Amino acid sequence: GGRMEVLEEKEEEEQKEEELKALEISDKHQDLETKVSMEQVCVSSDVPDFDWSSVDTSQLPSSYQTNSLKEKKLLHIADHFLRQYTHLCPDRKPLFLHPANECGVKKFVSTTVRPTLLPYTELYYWDGCAGFVSDYLTMEPLKSPVTPPSSLYSPTTILKYQRGNCFDFSMLLCSMLIGAGYDAYCVHGYATREMCTLDETLELCPLLRKPEEVPKQGVKKSNKYRVKPPPDLQSKFELQQEAKKAAKAEAAQKNKEREEEKVTEVENPERDPLYGLRVHAWVLVLSGKREVPEPFFINPFTGNSHSTMDEHFLGIESVWNHRNYWVNMQDCWNGCKDLIFDLGDAIRWEVMLSESNKPLQLLPDAEEEEELSDRDTDDMEKEEKDLSFDMPPSWVAPIQISPREFETRCSQGRKVILYKKAKLEKWAPYLNGNGLVKRLTVYAGLDRTEVVEVREWFKNREDMLDMREVNTQTQLTTEYFSPGHRLGLKAHTYTSLEPEAERTVEFYSEARVDGLQKLVENANEMTEHFVGRDDFLHVRHVEFGKRGKKIHLAGTRTDINSRPIVQIKECFHRNLEKPADEDVAERIFLITEEMIHLTYHLKDKYITASKKDFFKAAEWDRKRNEVVMTPEMCITYQAGSPEKDKKLLHLYKLLQELTEEEKQLKQHVRQSEAEVLNILKIREREETAVKLAVSIYDTERNERRRQHDEAMVVEDELPGREEQDLDYLAPFLIQIGHRGKMTKWQALRVRDDCLADFKRRLVDKANIIQARFEKAVEELQKKYWWFQENQNRLSTEEEDDFLTRYSESTFHIHILALRLKREKQAAPQKYLALQEKLRKDPRLAEHLAHA
């Protein structure tokens, strides 16, 4: 018994010591929190980036400055919920429920969410919304890294000043995602120092991440008749010893590299003293809506998506949307990895407002109902009212983003992001004169001094340049073009823009008549690749020889001091309309050796191809100046059927055709060289004077469109402009073929023709009106007689309807009659006015003055 008492006393002492240690640790944490928060406040106050107290709130709507009755009731419910929460969970931090807005008025966080669908296609998807928010807003750290902010401004104010903390970012992004149809929630939780401070210097740039390769699962076909492999005669022991030596050498090399990296690069930062205490806000997107397969997080600072198992997220206090507020009751000792995001689970997630509007069920026994006091029933009714309370609408004004703001994106039009061994720069369109909108610089080390590669993205360029990659180590430059370049360029890889340097030019083959897809050239050879040609040509390879003098300028003529052509080789696809032994697969023109080699396609079940070798004669026929064909000039190999050798005449005609094609090929090679020089000249001109294209719908930047619209407005404002521009004499001057001066008789004829034509049109108009009038009278007479005959058989409603239509018909007839009378009266005046106008015409005045 004594031993048991001693053991119990020791256990009690150990428990007390552990409790004291825990209290000391918690006190240290609290001291650290207050110290860090004070330091943070001092730093932020010493160097203020933006004075939020200077925000003008006088012009804000009344909903920003006051609370409605429903909002006041919601705040009362939230305070009651907070008291219960602190009573049940005294060890947990206070909830982020109703911070003050820009007017100093307390607003519940759910009412600050304003679901909005903006009229931009890019913002209909979560990645577009997240990218816009991360680019448009400037990040501000929390005043205290371990406590949530005391105020939460509206998304409209945040958009206006383009800056905010993680809670401001999350509220705006959540509003946009809910408006786009996603099941999104704002999250108040804890994250790592790198995520809270937007430190991506140890993260790999998303543009450099390689897509994960999915392993192909090939189906193995077993063949019991396959040939067995030869026996392996090598010593397995020796191979094992060599493999061990190689593994040791590789391990030593890796250790050496790691040591060098530790000396030169500091990849592992110091441990964060506030690990697990840093407050952060982000967005949670649940599955179900918009075909989201599984829940994921969005970091609003970067716009990147993360798995809910990500180690950077260390815990969640609460989540909310525009309808409700949930408190996480799950343990976060392992971060967010083990959390279950089923918000309907009342054990794991404590909801503030009941989502069910069903009344409480009555107790089954009447005796138990009688036992309930009036006070209990009143409390139940009150609790039922609180639980069935609906969230009031958002107090935030509609979120609006103008097209210019959406296009500008970044604050001040430029944004710089530092990654691990990389730097990413973004610009607004049209900010740079060369159309540059994004640049990624890749460095060799973490100090970012030695540049390895530079990638640049462009927009709105008239030369359709889309992207440029420059490798500083290989000095290789690659330019990518969008469809629409006047030369049909798709990509251009080069080391120098000097002629005959090593380069590869790719084309959009659909935009070319010859189907050229790629051209590879250097000082000694040139290869062209074709697609979709009628002659089945797909490769043409040209070899050049050396020349005495060097080329001087890019614009020099190709026929002067051009490279001598040594060999031209062409490869063809199979033409199924010809027999295989008559369909050429490859032909080689040896220019210097005066030889032509033809190789035909393989026939079925043959392993050798038919060939023909032509040797051009050195002697020519003196009279005809033509080649004299001899059997020694052609060596033929016919696969499988030597008896089918063609006669000498056929070979002679084939040689003539090949000789003519050789001349055409030489011309084509010179044209290709000239085309490459032209490409270089045009690209150099485009780079020296970059022109940016402006859409016709961009009324602010399109100068021609703006001047046209202004001119149209001026023309509309000028009275009688149409009458001044109308030329009555133009049709009649064309009839007489007038180009210069007119005689007196021509002028009189033009005047008489013009007046006669005008008189004829007046008469035609009067005849048309008279015909319509007579037709209307006839129809009215028929209706009237029908009414007289059927008057006794009509009902009262039918009579009223007929009389109404009758009165309308007479009204229209009166209008027609008055119009006819008015035209007859106005015709002489118009005639005289036109005659007076013709007299004042300078082309007729001097001739009609003597008439």
mmCIF file with all atom_site columns, N, CA, C and O in Angstrom, residues 163 201 213 218 223 264 271 322 344 430 510 561 652 689 693 698 713 746 761 778 789 820 834:
data_model
loop_
_atom_site.group_PDB
_atom_site.id
_atom_site.type_symbol
_atom_site.label_atom_id
_atom_site.label_alt_id
_atom_site.label_comp_id
_atom_site.label_asym_id
_atom_site.label_entity_id
_atom_site.label_seq_id
_atom_site.pdbx_PDB_ins_code
_atom_site.Cartn_x
_atom_site.Cartn_y
_atom_site.Cartn_z
_atom_site.occupancy
_atom_site.B_iso_or_equiv
_atom_site.pdbx_formal_charge
_atom_site.auth_seq_id
_atom_site.auth_comp_id
_atom_site.auth_asym_id
_atom_site.auth_atom_id
_atom_site.pdbx_PDB_model_num
ATOM 1  N N  . ARG A 1 163 ? -5.354  46.805  -53.910  1.00 0.00 ? 163 ARG A N  1
ATOM 2  C CA . ARG A 1 163 ? -4.457  46.242  -52.919  1.00 0.00 ? 163 ARG A CA 1
ATOM 3  C C  . ARG A 1 163 ? -5.266  45.666  -51.770  1.00 0.00 ? 163 ARG A C  1
ATOM 4  O O  . ARG A 1 163 ? -6.421  46.043  -51.558  1.00 0.00 ? 163 ARG A O  1
ATOM 5  N N  . THR A 1 201 ? 10.399  32.232  -53.780  1.00 0.00 ? 201 THR A N  1
ATOM 6  C CA . THR A 1 201 ? 11.779  32.106  -54.232  1.00 0.00 ? 201 THR A CA 1
ATOM 7  C C  . THR A 1 201 ? 12.298  30.679  -54.154  1.00 0.00 ? 201 THR A C  1
ATOM 8  O O  . THR A 1 201 ? 13.340  30.370  -54.741  1.00 0.00 ? 201 THR A O  1
ATOM 9  N N  . GLU A 1 213 ? 4.231   12.467  -67.170  1.00 0.00 ? 213 GLU A N  1
ATOM 10 C CA . GLU A 1 213 ? 4.083   11.490  -68.243  1.00 0.00 ? 213 GLU A CA 1
ATOM 11 C C  . GLU A 1 213 ? 3.308   10.284  -67.737  1.00 0.00 ? 213 GLU A C  1
ATOM 12 O O  . GLU A 1 213 ? 3.652   9.691   -66.708  1.00 0.00 ? 213 GLU A O  1
ATOM 13 N N  . GLY A 1 218 ? 1.517   -1.194  -72.526  1.00 0.00 ? 218 GLY A N  1
ATOM 14 C CA . GLY A 1 218 ? 1.429   -1.945  -73.770  1.00 0.00 ? 218 GLY A CA 1
ATOM 15 C C  . GLY A 1 218 ? 1.019   -3.386  -73.522  1.00 0.00 ? 218 GLY A C  1
ATOM 16 O O  . GLY A 1 218 ? 1.422   -4.010  -72.536  1.00 0.00 ? 218 GLY A O  1
ATOM 17 N N  . ASN A 1 223 ? 4.281   -15.063 -78.248  1.00 0.00 ? 223 ASN A N  1
ATOM 18 C CA . ASN A 1 223 ? 4.450   -15.826 -79.479  1.00 0.00 ? 223 ASN A CA 1
ATOM 19 C C  . ASN A 1 223 ? 5.348   -17.018 -79.164  1.00 0.00 ? 223 ASN A C  1
ATOM 20 O O  . ASN A 1 223 ? 6.544   -16.873 -78.922  1.00 0.00 ? 223 ASN A O  1
ATOM 21 N N  . THR A 1 264 ? 27.022  27.059  -51.880  1.00 0.00 ? 264 THR A N  1
ATOM 22 C CA . THR A 1 264 ? 26.680  28.210  -52.733  1.00 0.00 ? 264 THR A CA 1
ATOM 23 C C  . THR A 1 264 ? 25.224  28.622  -52.610  1.00 0.00 ? 264 THR A C  1
ATOM 24 O O  . THR A 1 264 ? 24.890  29.782  -52.774  1.00 0.00 ? 264 THR A O  1
ATOM 25 N N  . ARG A 1 271 ? 14.096  27.440  -39.610  1.00 0.00 ? 271 ARG A N  1
ATOM 26 C CA . ARG A 1 271 ? 12.779  27.053  -39.117  1.00 0.00 ? 271 ARG A CA 1
ATOM 27 C C  . ARG A 1 271 ? 12.016  28.281  -38.649  1.00 0.00 ? 271 ARG A C  1
ATOM 28 O O  . ARG A 1 271 ? 12.556  29.154  -37.960  1.00 0.00 ? 271 ARG A O  1
ATOM 29 N N  . HIS A 1 322 ? -21.758 33.039  -49.025  1.00 0.00 ? 322 HIS A N  1
ATOM 30 C CA . HIS A 1 322 ? -22.772 34.092  -48.912  1.00 0.00 ? 322 HIS A CA 1
ATOM 31 C C  . HIS A 1 322 ? -24.040 33.602  -48.224  1.00 0.00 ? 322 HIS A C  1
ATOM 32 O O  . HIS A 1 322 ? -24.973 34.403  -48.026  1.00 0.00 ? 322 HIS A O  1
ATOM 33 N N  . GLY A 1 344 ? -22.162 19.190  -44.379  1.00 0.00 ? 344 GLY A N  1
ATOM 34 C CA . GLY A 1 344 ? -23.424 18.734  -43.810  1.00 0.00 ? 344 GLY A CA 1
ATOM 35 C C  . GLY A 1 344 ? -23.255 17.867  -42.589  1.00 0.00 ? 344 GLY A C  1
ATOM 36 O O  . GLY A 1 344 ? -24.244 17.533  -41.917  1.00 0.00 ? 344 GLY A O  1
ATOM 37 N N  . TYR A 1 430 ? -0.059  46.604  -74.923  1.00 0.00 ? 430 TYR A N  1
ATOM 38 C CA . TYR A 1 430 ? 0.210   47.939  -75.494  1.00 0.00 ? 430 TYR A CA 1
ATOM 39 C C  . TYR A 1 430 ? 1.064   48.816  -74.582  1.00 0.00 ? 430 TYR A C  1
ATOM 40 O O  . TYR A 1 430 ? 1.330   49.968  -74.920  1.00 0.00 ? 430 TYR A O  1
ATOM 41 N N  . GLU A 1 510 ? -0.457  24.922  -94.972  1.00 0.00 ? 510 GLU A N  1
ATOM 42 C CA . GLU A 1 510 ? -1.745  25.199  -95.606  1.00 0.00 ? 510 GLU A CA 1
ATOM 43 C C  . GLU A 1 510 ? -1.755  26.545  -96.318  1.00 0.00 ? 510 GLU A C  1
ATOM 44 O O  . GLU A 1 510 ? -2.533  26.759  -97.253  1.00 0.00 ? 510 GLU A O  1
ATOM 45 N N  . ASN A 1 561 ? 27.865  35.243  -107.726 1.00 0.00 ? 561 ASN A N  1
ATOM 46 C CA . ASN A 1 561 ? 28.710  34.603  -106.722 1.00 0.00 ? 561 ASN A CA 1
ATOM 47 C C  . ASN A 1 561 ? 27.905  33.699  -105.794 1.00 0.00 ? 561 ASN A C  1
ATOM 48 O O  . ASN A 1 561 ? 28.089  33.703  -104.582 1.00 0.00 ? 561 ASN A O  1
ATOM 49 N N  . TYR A 1 652 ? 16.301  7.010   -123.388 1.00 0.00 ? 652 TYR A N  1
ATOM 50 C CA . TYR A 1 652 ? 16.715  8.316   -123.911 1.00 0.00 ? 652 TYR A CA 1
ATOM 51 C C  . TYR A 1 652 ? 15.695  9.401   -123.543 1.00 0.00 ? 652 TYR A C  1
ATOM 52 O O  . TYR A 1 652 ? 16.056  10.498  -123.107 1.00 0.00 ? 652 TYR A O  1
ATOM 53 N N  . ALA A 1 689 ? 11.302  48.116  -86.722  1.00 0.00 ? 689 ALA A N  1
ATOM 54 C CA . ALA A 1 689 ? 10.131  49.000  -86.615  1.00 0.00 ? 689 ALA A CA 1
ATOM 55 C C  . ALA A 1 689 ? 8.906   48.143  -86.313  1.00 0.00 ? 689 ALA A C  1
ATOM 56 O O  . ALA A 1 689 ? 8.156   47.757  -87.215  1.00 0.00 ? 689 ALA A O  1
ATOM 57 N N  . ALA A 1 693 ? -0.964  45.822  -83.882  1.00 0.00 ? 693 ALA A N  1
ATOM 58 C CA . ALA A 1 693 ? -2.294  45.848  -84.494  1.00 0.00 ? 693 ALA A CA 1
ATOM 59 C C  . ALA A 1 693 ? -3.327  46.242  -83.452  1.00 0.00 ? 693 ALA A C  1
ATOM 60 O O  . ALA A 1 693 ? -3.230  45.859  -82.288  1.00 0.00 ? 693 ALA A O  1
ATOM 61 N N  . ASP A 1 698 ? -11.725 48.467  -80.772  1.00 0.00 ? 698 ASP A N  1
ATOM 62 C CA . ASP A 1 698 ? -11.045 49.232  -79.732  1.00 0.00 ? 698 ASP A CA 1
ATOM 63 C C  . ASP A 1 698 ? -11.119 50.708  -80.111  1.00 0.00 ? 698 ASP A C  1
ATOM 64 O O  . ASP A 1 698 ? -10.233 51.253  -80.787  1.00 0.00 ? 698 ASP A O  1
ATOM 65 N N  . VAL A 1 713 ? -20.410 61.993  -86.777  1.00 0.00 ? 713 VAL A N  1
ATOM 66 C CA . VAL A 1 713 ? -21.178 62.849  -85.869  1.00 0.00 ? 713 VAL A CA 1
ATOM 67 C C  . VAL A 1 713 ? -21.305 64.247  -86.436  1.00 0.00 ? 713 VAL A C  1
ATOM 68 O O  . VAL A 1 713 ? -22.368 64.872  -86.411  1.00 0.00 ? 713 VAL A O  1
ATOM 69 N N  . GLN A 1 746 ? -25.358 71.170  -125.748 1.00 0.00 ? 746 GLN A N  1
ATOM 70 C CA . GLN A 1 746 ? -25.264 70.059  -124.786 1.00 0.00 ? 746 GLN A CA 1
ATOM 71 C C  . GLN A 1 746 ? -25.825 70.453  -123.418 1.00 0.00 ? 746 GLN A C  1
ATOM 72 O O  . GLN A 1 746 ? -26.515 69.671  -122.756 1.00 0.00 ? 746 GLN A O  1
ATOM 73 N N  . ARG A 1 761 ? -41.278 61.440  -113.268 1.00 0.00 ? 761 ARG A N  1
ATOM 74 C CA . ARG A 1 761 ? -41.352 60.782  -111.958 1.00 0.00 ? 761 ARG A CA 1
ATOM 75 C C  . ARG A 1 761 ? -42.507 61.315  -111.130 1.00 0.00 ? 761 ARG A C  1
ATOM 76 O O  . ARG A 1 761 ? -43.160 60.576  -110.404 1.00 0.00 ? 761 ARG A O  1
ATOM 77 N N  . GLU A 1 778 ? -62.677 50.669  -104.209 1.00 0.00 ? 778 GLU A N  1
ATOM 78 C CA . GLU A 1 778 ? -63.371 49.463  -104.680 1.00 0.00 ? 778 GLU A CA 1
ATOM 79 C C  . GLU A 1 778 ? -63.545 48.452  -103.551 1.00 0.00 ? 778 GLU A C  1
ATOM 80 O O  . GLU A 1 778 ? -64.615 47.872  -103.379 1.00 0.00 ? 778 GLU A O  1
ATOM 81 N N  . GLU A 1 789 ? -76.065 43.741  -96.996  1.00 0.00 ? 789 GLU A N  1
ATOM 82 C CA . GLU A 1 789 ? -76.779 42.482  -97.212  1.00 0.00 ? 789 GLU A CA 1
ATOM 83 C C  . GLU A 1 789 ? -76.849 41.646  -95.929  1.00 0.00 ? 789 GLU A C  1
ATOM 84 O O  . GLU A 1 789 ? -77.845 40.974  -95.674  1.00 0.00 ? 789 GLU A O  1
ATOM 85 N N  . LEU A 1 820 ? -52.649 62.786  -102.419 1.00 0.00 ? 820 LEU A N  1
ATOM 86 C CA . LEU A 1 820 ? -52.704 63.008  -103.871 1.00 0.00 ? 820 LEU A CA 1
ATOM 87 C C  . LEU A 1 820 ? -52.901 64.483  -104.183 1.00 0.00 ? 820 LEU A C  1
ATOM 88 O O  . LEU A 1 820 ? -52.237 65.060  -105.057 1.00 0.00 ? 820 LEU A O  1
ATOM 89 N N  . LEU A 1 834 ? -36.512 73.162  -108.792 1.00 0.00 ? 834 LEU A N  1
ATOM 90 C CA . LEU A 1 834 ? -35.463 72.433  -109.481 1.00 0.00 ? 834 LEU A CA 1
ATOM 91 C C  . LEU A 1 834 ? -34.909 73.239  -110.643 1.00 0.00 ? 834 LEU A C  1
ATOM 92 O O  . LEU A 1 834 ? -33.705 73.261  -110.894 1.00 0.00 ? 834 LEU A O  1
#
